[in-house]
Amino acid sequence: MKKLFLLLVLAPAVQAQTVPTFSQDIAPLIFQHCTSCHRVGEVAPFSLTNYAEVSSHGQTIKAVTASHYMPPWKPDPRYRHYLYENTLTAAEITLLRTWVDGGMPPGNPALTPPLPVYPAGSQLGTPDLVVPMRQKFTHQGNGQDMYRVFVLPVNLPADRDVAAIEFRAGNKRIVHHAIIGMDTTAQAAALDAADPGYGYTQFGGFGFTPLETNFAGWVPGAQARFYPAGLGKRLYRRASLLVLVHYGPAFTTQTDSSVINIFFARSPVTRAVRTVPAISPFALTNGPFTIPAGQVVTFHASQLIPVEASFLSVLPHSHLLARRWKIWAVKPNGDTIRLVKIGDWDFRWQGNYRFPSIVRVPAGSRLEADITYDNTAQNFANPSSPPRTVSWGESTTDEMVLAYFDLVPYRPGDENIVLATAPATVPTPNARLGLTVFPNPAAALATAAFELPRAAAATLTLLDETGRTVRTLALARATPTGPQRWPVPLDKLPAGLYFLRLEADGSSQTEKLVVQ
Ligand code: HEC
């Protein structure tokens, strides 16, 4: 095995053959983009972890990747990029199609990369505080969705600054997404007491406006992350965390017991991150927020940003009638900052999209948004048949128009803060070499993927946390353009944080790699 690795790392990267193979071309792609959900115990209905599983779904995979239904990533990557973005390039979609149409050759099984290691506990380390659901919740196997809020009291000796909030789904087969809020009153407890059973049923929100409506959130495949040093949120000692869980339809009765992991800030939090619903019905220029039965309506929102702000993320929120979202900012000098565009809104796949680095929005800029709702009978997602006139509200048949932004007042240098504090699986948009490393975290073996702008000599080195070279992995005199995949053997390395550096043609790119 050792010899094989040596051969592989020293040989120039393997050229794309006419028909791609599972082991060399398809498995790395599926493991990077699909197995976060398509494996046992996860949200997807079947696994895609080996040749037999993938090839038995070959035709459907070809169809759902071509239509961009899978992987389910809603923001348009041509508009802007985010951390942990999960999309396929046109070349990757073609690769899948060519493989399926070419008879799905398995290739040499010895060359199949290992399945990524998925940590069972926290993805971030050992939490300082674990806030569990106190009881198991039973989700009936009646084929219906369920939206349930659980009230989790915190009980700390003192208020604490928090650097990361991580939701861990108990039963991932049914937990579809979760929104975490924080309540410092007795209102949530009262709603819980009024509804029989553990928690209370509430669609899309908490049923009232708690102190924090968006403390954190989770969708399958998402990674929790730390705020940059000095930034964070405050957890009040007497607060209750509220978790709104969307349980997907199940056909056998299931139970769930999810937990929230809290990581306290290691350095003092001097800048509290605020989650601001800057786009709301109050910002509409063509309100009121009423969507007549049988009509398609586009609302426009415009909101002044009075002080210079550093934006960390954007979270658009609406219910089932929404079809399209687009949010941008216009600076006082007329320049546009693109924030998010979703062309096929799907209530089930919404997220808090974190920018790769902080977005600086000058004072006097205006946030602008177009949001389109389809309240006709042709909209399959319309919960009312026949359609009825809809306005603002918390229930399934009501609508919302909200976009939250995580932000802090701007300070010089903020735009240089990189928000990828957990391993990123996508290159930052300006990375010319397109280096990505996966799986990440990895044990024993990782793969480095990259693409050079032009043929050049390339060097791949592995550095430790202090920047010391621990391994020179590959030196190739003439690496061609086009997608390259080089193995990165990690055997005998102590667990920890490493950096993988690719140098070619006078440029270099470095990515974090966590070795387990
Ligand atoms: C974020 C989680 C997630 C990721 C990532 C994901 N899937 Fe899925 N997939 C699902 C879920 C959930 C379903 C069930 C259908 C639904 O809920 O839309 C599904 C359904 C499917 C189906 C069946 C569709 C049908 O109409 O029968 C295929 C095929 C599929 N996925 C392939 C893929 C492939 C290929 C990838 C990677 C390129 C991928 N999925 C990535 C969650 C995911």
PDB file of C-alpha atoms and ligand atoms in Angstrom, residues 30 33-34 36-38 43-46 48 57 60-61 64-65 69-72 86 88 220-221 348-349, ligand 1:
ATOM      1  CA  ILE A  30     -20.020  11.816  -4.433  1.00  0.00           C
ATOM      2  CA  HIS A  33     -21.001  16.520  -2.323  1.00  0.00           C
ATOM      3  CA  CYS A  34     -23.503  13.818  -1.374  1.00  0.00           C
ATOM      4  CA  SER A  36     -22.966  14.245   4.125  1.00  0.00           C
ATOM      5  CA  CYS A  37     -26.678  13.408   3.697  1.00  0.00           C
ATOM      6  CA  HIS A  38     -26.711  10.138   1.728  1.00  0.00           C
ATOM      7  CA  VAL A  43     -31.608  12.816   6.211  1.00  0.00           C
ATOM      8  CA  ALA A  44     -31.525  11.375   2.678  1.00  0.00           C
ATOM      9  CA  PRO A  45     -33.671   8.303   1.977  1.00  0.00           C
ATOM     10  CA  PHE A  46     -30.798   6.095   0.706  1.00  0.00           C
ATOM     11  CA  LEU A  48     -24.489   6.626  -1.760  1.00  0.00           C
ATOM     12  CA  HIS A  57     -29.287   5.052  -8.539  1.00  0.00           C
ATOM     13  CA  THR A  60     -31.770   9.234 -11.095  1.00  0.00           C
ATOM     14  CA  ILE A  61     -28.451  10.778 -10.092  1.00  0.00           C
ATOM     15  CA  VAL A  64     -31.355  15.197 -10.375  1.00  0.00           C
ATOM     16  CA  THR A  65     -27.848  16.621 -10.799  1.00  0.00           C
ATOM     17  CA  TYR A  69     -32.289  19.399  -7.581  1.00  0.00           C
ATOM     18  CA  MET A  70     -29.308  17.691  -5.902  1.00  0.00           C
ATOM     19  CA  PRO A  71     -27.246  18.646  -4.013  1.00  0.00           C
ATOM     20  CA  PRO A  72     -29.895  20.920  -2.497  1.00  0.00           C
ATOM     21  CA  ASN A  86     -22.329  22.647  -1.932  1.00  0.00           C
ATOM     22  CA  LEU A  88     -21.635  20.930  -8.681  1.00  0.00           C
ATOM     23  CA  PRO A 220     -28.365  18.849   7.038  1.00  0.00           C
ATOM     24  CA  GLY A 221     -24.789  18.980   5.839  1.00  0.00           C
ATOM     25  CA  ARG A 348     -37.368  23.036   3.152  1.00  0.00           C
ATOM     26  CA  TRP A 349     -33.851  24.123   2.152  1.00  0.00           C
TER      27      TRP A 349
HETATM   28  C1  HEC B   1     -28.254  18.325   2.314  1.00  0.00           C
HETATM   29  C2  HEC B   1     -28.561  16.936   2.178  1.00  0.00           C
HETATM   30  C3  HEC B   1     -28.388  16.278   0.836  1.00  0.00           C
HETATM   31  C4  HEC B   1     -27.277  16.337   0.014  1.00  0.00           C
HETATM   32  C5  HEC B   1     -25.971  17.055   0.258  1.00  0.00           C
HETATM   33  C6  HEC B   1     -27.611  15.539  -1.136  1.00  0.00           C
HETATM   34  N1  HEC B   1     -28.864  15.012  -1.019  1.00  0.00           N
HETATM   35 FE1  HEC B   1     -29.818  13.847  -2.393  1.00  0.00          FE
HETATM   36  N2  HEC B   1     -31.480  13.830  -1.219  1.00  0.00           N
HETATM   37  C7  HEC B   1     -31.605  14.421   0.012  1.00  0.00           C
HETATM   38  C8  HEC B   1     -32.953  14.225   0.507  1.00  0.00           C
HETATM   39  C9  HEC B   1     -33.485  14.702   1.837  1.00  0.00           C
HETATM   40  C10 HEC B   1     -33.639  13.517  -0.487  1.00  0.00           C
HETATM   41  C11 HEC B   1     -35.096  13.066  -0.474  1.00  0.00           C
HETATM   42  C12 HEC B   1     -35.913  13.888  -1.404  1.00  0.00           C
HETATM   43  C13 HEC B   1     -36.118  15.274  -0.908  1.00  0.00           C
HETATM   44  O1  HEC B   1     -36.341  15.483   0.296  1.00  0.00           O
HETATM   45  O2  HEC B   1     -36.051  16.208  -1.726  1.00  0.00           O
HETATM   46  C14 HEC B   1     -32.688  13.292  -1.559  1.00  0.00           C
HETATM   47  C15 HEC B   1     -32.994  12.630  -2.738  1.00  0.00           C
HETATM   48  C16 HEC B   1     -32.084  12.283  -3.718  1.00  0.00           C
HETATM   49  C17 HEC B   1     -32.371  11.479  -4.884  1.00  0.00           C
HETATM   50  C18 HEC B   1     -33.716  10.884  -5.235  1.00  0.00           C
HETATM   51  C19 HEC B   1     -34.504  11.927  -5.990  1.00  0.00           C
HETATM   52  C20 HEC B   1     -35.822  11.397  -6.489  1.00  0.00           C
HETATM   53  O3  HEC B   1     -36.535  12.218  -7.080  1.00  0.00           O
HETATM   54  O4  HEC B   1     -36.105  10.222  -6.282  1.00  0.00           O
HETATM   55  C21 HEC B   1     -31.198  11.347  -5.572  1.00  0.00           C
HETATM   56  C22 HEC B   1     -30.967  10.532  -6.854  1.00  0.00           C
HETATM   57  C23 HEC B   1     -30.194  12.093  -4.863  1.00  0.00           C
HETATM   58  N3  HEC B   1     -30.752  12.648  -3.749  1.00  0.00           N
HETATM   59  C24 HEC B   1     -28.888  12.213  -5.268  1.00  0.00           C
HETATM   60  C25 HEC B   1     -27.969  13.070  -4.667  1.00  0.00           C
HETATM   61  C26 HEC B   1     -26.647  13.296  -5.184  1.00  0.00           C
HETATM   62  C27 HEC B   1     -26.055  12.644  -6.422  1.00  0.00           C
HETATM   63  C28 HEC B   1     -26.054  14.189  -4.336  1.00  0.00           C
HETATM   64  C29 HEC B   1     -24.664  14.795  -4.458  1.00  0.00           C
HETATM   65  C30 HEC B   1     -24.306  15.324  -5.748  1.00  0.00           C
HETATM   66  C31 HEC B   1     -27.008  14.490  -3.285  1.00  0.00           C
HETATM   67  N4  HEC B   1     -28.162  13.801  -3.527  1.00  0.00           N
HETATM   68  C32 HEC B   1     -26.745  15.354  -2.212  1.00  0.00           C
HETATM   69  C33 HEC B   1     -30.615  15.110   0.693  1.00  0.00           C
HETATM   70  C34 HEC B   1     -29.375  15.436   0.175  1.00  0.00           C
END
